[in-house]
Short mmCIF file of C-alpha atoms in Angstrom, two decimals:
data_model
loop_
_atom_site.label_atom_id
_atom_site.label_comp_id
_atom_site.label_asym_id
_atom_site.label_seq_id
_atom_site.Cartn_x
_atom_site.Cartn_y
_atom_site.Cartn_z
CA UNK A 1 0.04 0.11 0.22
CA UNK A 2 1.35 3.32 -1.15
CA UNK A 3 1.83 5.78 1.99
CA UNK A 4 1.60 9.80 0.65
CA UNK A 5 4.03 12.26 2.82
CA UNK A 6 2.23 15.37 3.54
CA UNK A 7 3.03 17.87 0.92
CA UNK A 8 5.46 20.30 2.81
CA UNK A 9 7.93 17.44 3.27
CA UNK A 10 8.78 18.15 -0.16
CA UNK A 11 8.62 21.45 0.25
CA UNK A 12 10.92 21.57 2.91
CA UNK A 13 13.54 19.02 1.65
CA UNK A 14 13.79 19.68 -2.14
CA UNK A 15 16.41 22.19 -2.93
CA UNK A 16 14.93 22.91 -6.36
CA UNK A 17 12.15 24.02 -4.85
CA UNK A 18 14.00 26.99 -2.99
CA UNK A 19 13.44 30.74 -3.78
CA UNK A 20 16.30 32.43 -2.03
CA UNK A 21 19.71 31.25 -0.41
CA UNK A 22 18.91 30.76 3.19
CA UNK A 23 16.01 28.40 1.69
CA UNK A 24 18.45 26.55 -0.40
CA UNK A 25 20.78 26.28 2.12
CA UNK A 26 18.19 24.89 4.51
CA UNK A 27 17.06 22.29 2.29
CA UNK A 28 20.43 21.06 1.74
CA UNK A 29 21.19 20.29 5.54
CA UNK A 30 18.09 17.41 5.75
CA UNK A 31 19.81 15.99 2.62
CA UNK A 32 23.34 15.77 4.07
CA UNK A 33 21.80 14.37 7.32
CA UNK A 34 19.94 11.53 5.23
CA UNK A 35 23.10 10.80 3.27
CA UNK A 36 25.11 10.14 6.69
CA UNK A 37 22.14 8.19 8.11
CA UNK A 38 21.63 5.67 5.07
CA UNK A 39 25.55 4.86 5.00
CA UNK A 40 25.86 4.35 8.76
CA UNK A 41 22.99 2.06 8.29
CA UNK A 42 24.35 0.08 5.35
CA UNK A 43 27.86 0.17 7.34
CA UNK A 44 25.84 -1.23 10.40
CA UNK A 45 24.11 -4.12 8.51
CA UNK A 46 27.62 -4.92 6.93
CA UNK A 47 29.24 -5.18 10.17
CA UNK A 48 26.29 -7.32 11.13
CA UNK A 49 26.80 -9.51 8.53
CA UNK A 50 30.42 -9.76 9.23
CA UNK A 51 30.19 -10.45 12.99
CA UNK A 52 28.99 -14.37 12.78
CA UNK A 53 32.48 -14.95 11.19
CA UNK A 54 34.52 -13.44 14.09
CA UNK A 55 36.96 -15.67 15.86
CA UNK A 56 35.11 -15.54 18.85
CA UNK A 57 31.63 -16.53 17.00
CA UNK A 58 33.59 -19.33 15.37
CA UNK A 59 35.01 -20.83 18.29
CA UNK A 60 31.36 -20.35 20.04
CA UNK A 61 29.85 -22.35 17.41
CA UNK A 62 32.58 -25.18 17.54
CA UNK A 63 31.83 -25.23 21.38
CA UNK A 64 28.11 -25.37 20.97
CA UNK A 65 28.54 -28.58 18.58
CA UNK A 66 30.79 -30.21 21.15
CA UNK A 67 28.79 -29.24 23.92
CA UNK A 68 25.58 -30.97 22.56
CA UNK A 69 27.42 -33.93 21.51
CA UNK A 70 28.56 -34.38 25.13
CA UNK A 71 24.90 -33.91 26.32
CA UNK A 72 23.73 -36.19 23.97
CA UNK A 73 26.67 -39.02 25.29
CA UNK A 74 25.40 -38.10 28.83
CA UNK A 75 21.63 -38.90 27.94
CA UNK A 76 22.88 -42.42 26.26
CA UNK A 77 24.99 -43.08 30.04
CA UNK A 78 22.09 -42.06 31.93
CA UNK A 79 19.96 -44.40 29.85
CA UNK A 80 22.13 -47.20 29.97
CA UNK A 81 22.73 -46.73 33.81
CA UNK A 82 18.67 -46.67 34.11
CA UNK A 83 18.85 -50.48 32.22
CA UNK A 84 20.80 -51.79 34.63
CA UNK A 85 19.31 -50.44 37.62
CA UNK A 86 15.61 -51.68 36.09
CA UNK A 87 17.19 -55.17 35.85
CA UNK A 88 18.68 -55.34 39.47
CA UNK A 89 15.53 -53.68 40.39
CA UNK A 90 13.27 -56.72 38.92
CA UNK A 91 15.28 -59.13 40.79
CA UNK A 92 15.33 -57.24 44.17
CA UNK A 93 11.40 -57.53 43.49
CA UNK A 94 11.61 -61.21 43.91
CA UNK A 95 12.61 -61.06 47.33
CA UNK A 96 10.40 -62.98 49.72
CA UNK A 97 8.40 -61.28 51.97
CA UNK A 98 10.23 -60.90 55.24
CA UNK A 99 8.18 -62.12 58.68
CA UNK A 100 7.41 -59.38 60.95
CA UNK A 101 10.01 -60.47 63.13
CA UNK A 102 12.51 -57.78 64.77
CA UNK A 103 15.43 -58.44 62.31
CA UNK A 104 13.14 -59.30 59.32
CA UNK A 105 13.88 -55.69 57.87
CA UNK A 106 17.52 -55.67 58.82
CA UNK A 107 17.83 -59.26 56.77
CA UNK A 108 15.85 -58.02 53.99
CA UNK A 109 18.17 -54.96 53.67
CA UNK A 110 21.59 -57.29 54.21
CA UNK A 111 20.18 -59.40 51.23
CA UNK A 112 19.69 -56.22 49.14
CA UNK A 113 23.21 -54.97 50.08
CA UNK A 114 24.80 -58.21 49.29
CA UNK A 115 23.00 -58.72 45.74
CA UNK A 116 24.13 -55.10 44.83
CA UNK A 117 27.72 -55.74 46.00
CA UNK A 118 27.70 -58.92 43.71
CA UNK A 119 25.84 -57.73 40.89
CA UNK A 120 26.49 -54.06 40.76
CA UNK A 121 30.18 -54.13 39.52
CA UNK A 122 28.78 -56.33 36.28
CA UNK A 123 26.12 -54.17 35.56
CA UNK A 124 28.46 -50.87 35.82
CA UNK A 125 31.01 -52.83 33.70
CA UNK A 126 28.47 -53.63 31.19
CA UNK A 127 27.23 -50.03 30.93
CA UNK A 128 30.84 -48.84 30.99
CA UNK A 129 31.85 -50.85 27.70
CA UNK A 130 28.82 -49.77 25.79
CA UNK A 131 29.45 -45.97 27.06
CA UNK A 132 33.29 -45.99 25.82
CA UNK A 133 32.61 -47.71 22.57
CA UNK A 134 29.58 -45.13 21.63
CA UNK A 135 31.92 -42.23 22.95
CA UNK A 136 34.68 -43.53 20.56
CA UNK A 137 32.34 -43.51 17.44
CA UNK A 138 30.47 -40.46 18.73
CA UNK A 139 34.23 -38.49 18.86
CA UNK A 140 35.26 -39.43 15.68
CA UNK A 141 31.71 -38.38 13.92
CA UNK A 142 32.19 -34.82 16.38
CA UNK A 143 35.63 -34.53 14.49
CA UNK A 144 34.10 -35.07 10.79
CA UNK A 145 31.34 -33.35 11.66
CA UNK A 146 33.38 -29.86 13.22
CA UNK A 147 35.70 -30.05 10.14
CA UNK A 148 32.69 -30.05 7.76
CA UNK A 149 31.10 -26.96 9.76
CA UNK A 150 34.29 -25.51 9.79
CA UNK A 151 34.48 -25.74 5.91
CA UNK A 152 31.02 -24.50 5.10
CA UNK A 153 31.46 -21.42 7.47
CA UNK A 154 34.52 -20.65 5.73
CA UNK A 155 33.27 -20.81 2.27
CA UNK A 156 30.34 -18.92 3.37
CA UNK A 157 32.84 -16.16 5.13
CA UNK A 158 34.53 -16.02 1.59
CA UNK A 159 31.61 -14.95 -0.14
CA UNK A 160 30.35 -12.52 2.60
CA UNK A 161 33.60 -11.09 2.58
CA UNK A 162 33.60 -10.49 -1.38
CA UNK A 163 29.84 -8.90 -0.92
CA UNK A 164 31.08 -6.40 2.30
CA UNK A 165 33.90 -5.58 -0.81
CA UNK A 166 31.34 -4.66 -3.18
CA UNK A 167 29.07 -2.82 -0.87
CA UNK A 168 31.59 -0.86 1.21
CA UNK A 169 32.17 1.74 -1.33
CA UNK A 170 28.43 2.43 -1.93
CA UNK A 171 28.48 3.44 1.94
CA UNK A 172 31.45 5.78 1.57
CA UNK A 173 29.89 7.16 -1.46
CA UNK A 174 26.83 8.35 0.78
CA UNK A 175 29.45 9.98 3.44
CA UNK A 176 31.39 11.73 0.27
CA UNK A 177 28.06 12.83 -0.98
CA UNK A 178 26.86 14.30 2.48
CA UNK A 179 30.33 16.32 2.30
CA UNK A 180 29.36 17.71 -0.92
CA UNK A 181 25.98 18.62 0.33
CA UNK A 182 27.39 20.16 3.33
CA UNK A 183 29.86 22.36 1.54
CA UNK A 184 26.99 23.43 -0.97
CA UNK A 185 25.26 24.35 2.27
CA UNK A 186 27.91 26.42 3.72
CA UNK A 187 28.56 28.05 0.20
CA UNK A 188 25.26 29.52 0.40
CA UNK A 189 25.23 30.76 3.59
CA UNK A 190 28.57 32.52 3.06
CA UNK A 191 26.71 34.27 0.11
CA UNK A 192 24.28 35.90 2.15
CA UNK A 193 20.51 36.28 1.50
CA UNK A 194 18.34 37.01 -1.56
CA UNK A 195 17.73 35.53 -4.63
CA UNK A 196 19.74 32.51 -5.73
CA UNK A 197 22.60 33.09 -8.28
CA UNK A 198 22.35 30.67 -11.26
CA UNK A 199 25.60 28.67 -10.58
CA UNK A 200 24.32 28.01 -6.97
CA UNK A 201 20.79 26.98 -8.61
CA UNK A 202 22.49 24.80 -10.93
CA UNK A 203 24.62 23.23 -8.42
CA UNK A 204 21.34 22.57 -6.15
CA UNK A 205 19.85 21.27 -9.05
CA UNK A 206 22.83 18.59 -9.72
CA UNK A 207 23.22 17.91 -6.03
CA UNK A 208 19.67 16.94 -5.59
CA UNK A 209 19.50 14.74 -8.50
CA UNK A 210 22.96 12.77 -7.17
CA UNK A 211 21.42 12.73 -3.75
CA UNK A 212 18.01 10.93 -5.29
CA UNK A 213 20.01 8.76 -7.35
CA UNK A 214 22.79 7.84 -4.87
CA UNK A 215 20.09 7.44 -1.77
CA UNK A 216 18.03 5.26 -4.23
CA UNK A 217 20.99 2.89 -4.84
CA UNK A 218 21.85 2.63 -0.98
CA UNK A 219 18.33 2.15 0.13
CA UNK A 220 17.96 -0.49 -2.60
CA UNK A 221 21.10 -2.18 -1.25
CA UNK A 222 20.58 -1.86 2.16
CA UNK A 223 17.16 -3.83 1.83
CA UNK A 224 18.88 -6.36 -0.32
CA UNK A 225 21.57 -6.56 2.14
CA UNK A 226 19.15 -7.25 5.01
CA UNK A 227 17.50 -10.27 3.08
CA UNK A 228 21.13 -11.40 2.38
CA UNK A 229 21.75 -11.26 5.85
CA UNK A 230 18.86 -13.32 7.04
CA UNK A 231 19.78 -15.76 4.58
CA UNK A 232 23.50 -15.75 5.77
CA UNK A 233 22.21 -16.25 9.29
CA UNK A 234 19.63 -19.03 8.59
CA UNK A 235 22.58 -20.88 6.54
CA UNK A 236 24.94 -20.53 9.38
CA UNK A 237 22.46 -22.19 11.91
CA UNK A 238 21.63 -24.68 9.06
CA UNK A 239 25.20 -25.88 8.96
CA UNK A 240 25.58 -26.10 12.66
CA UNK A 241 22.16 -28.13 12.82
CA UNK A 242 23.42 -30.23 10.02
CA UNK A 243 26.68 -31.09 12.05
CA UNK A 244 24.89 -31.68 15.05
CA UNK A 245 22.35 -34.29 13.44
CA UNK A 246 25.68 -35.78 11.96
CA UNK A 247 26.89 -36.56 15.06
CA UNK A 248 23.55 -37.56 16.71
CA UNK A 249 23.03 -39.78 13.55
CA UNK A 250 26.28 -41.74 14.35
CA UNK A 251 25.39 -42.11 17.83
CA UNK A 252 22.24 -43.57 17.27
CA UNK A 253 23.72 -45.99 15.03
CA UNK A 254 26.32 -46.88 17.51
CA UNK A 255 23.55 -47.43 20.21
CA UNK A 256 21.47 -49.71 17.72
CA UNK A 257 24.73 -51.69 16.84
CA UNK A 258 25.87 -52.39 20.56
CA UNK A 259 22.23 -52.86 21.60
CA UNK A 260 22.35 -56.90 21.11
CA UNK A 261 25.54 -57.25 23.00
CA UNK A 262 24.28 -55.00 25.70
CA UNK A 263 20.91 -56.88 26.25
CA UNK A 264 22.90 -60.15 26.55
CA UNK A 265 25.22 -58.92 29.16
CA UNK A 266 22.16 -57.57 31.38
CA UNK A 267 20.55 -60.93 30.68
CA UNK A 268 23.55 -62.94 31.93
CA UNK A 269 24.20 -60.35 34.94
CA UNK A 270 20.37 -60.82 35.91
CA UNK A 271 20.74 -64.43 35.69
CA UNK A 272 23.67 -64.05 38.00
CA UNK A 273 21.65 -62.13 40.22
CA UNK A 274 18.62 -64.47 40.37
CA UNK A 275 20.95 -67.38 41.32
CA UNK A 276 22.55 -65.45 44.10
CA UNK A 277 19.33 -64.27 45.41
CA UNK A 278 18.48 -67.70 45.73
CA UNK A 279 21.07 -69.00 47.18
CA UNK A 280 20.92 -66.10 49.61
CA UNK A 281 17.25 -66.42 50.59
CA UNK A 282 17.86 -70.32 51.30
CA UNK A 283 21.01 -69.41 53.27
#
């Protein structure tokens, strides 16, 4: 939807509508400020575009990947530990009900302690063996994913650097235009009041045309650069997520490959626990 500004806006900002030197100088001031504002916004956007590729940001991205991988490994370790504890709880649940004699509760606690001491190390060893193998495979996948992530970031950084080098002169052009406009405004002030001499009128019209063209280019570039900046941020986020997915996939495959062996170890430990429980309860 088009939005029309009040008519006095053009009246007070278009040097070509000035009739006196004071009016011409007055109308040139906001043009200079506008050119400076657009140039600064463009430079700020260039800095924002470059920020994700600074050393600190790069280290932070790699560190986030490693932290997420460690958290995923920790979750797997917790699940392995929970599986072992669940087996032990199943065996302990088979303890016969104790009589209500004074030493009944103590005997049940002693049975649980001896059972945990005899079978607990086996369960811990099962968990440790699987966790170490999963961690080894995941570490290799993490190193590969990190290399891929860094390669993609480097490629994107090269493209962004080229883009910045192409756009930066436009931002400087806006500042140079602002200097030109300010200088012309100063000439008008120094010339005194009264009608506008033809040379200054021509200079004002020429400056106004240059301003319209330059600011239009800067505004268009600023809008395009904003869209490009959003695309770069999305690409970096996508590369980071893809790297973690690579690690998570390797971790999942490791767990799946090692699951049968782990289940057999748990079955054996549970069988030993039940045999021991039978011996302890008979004793």
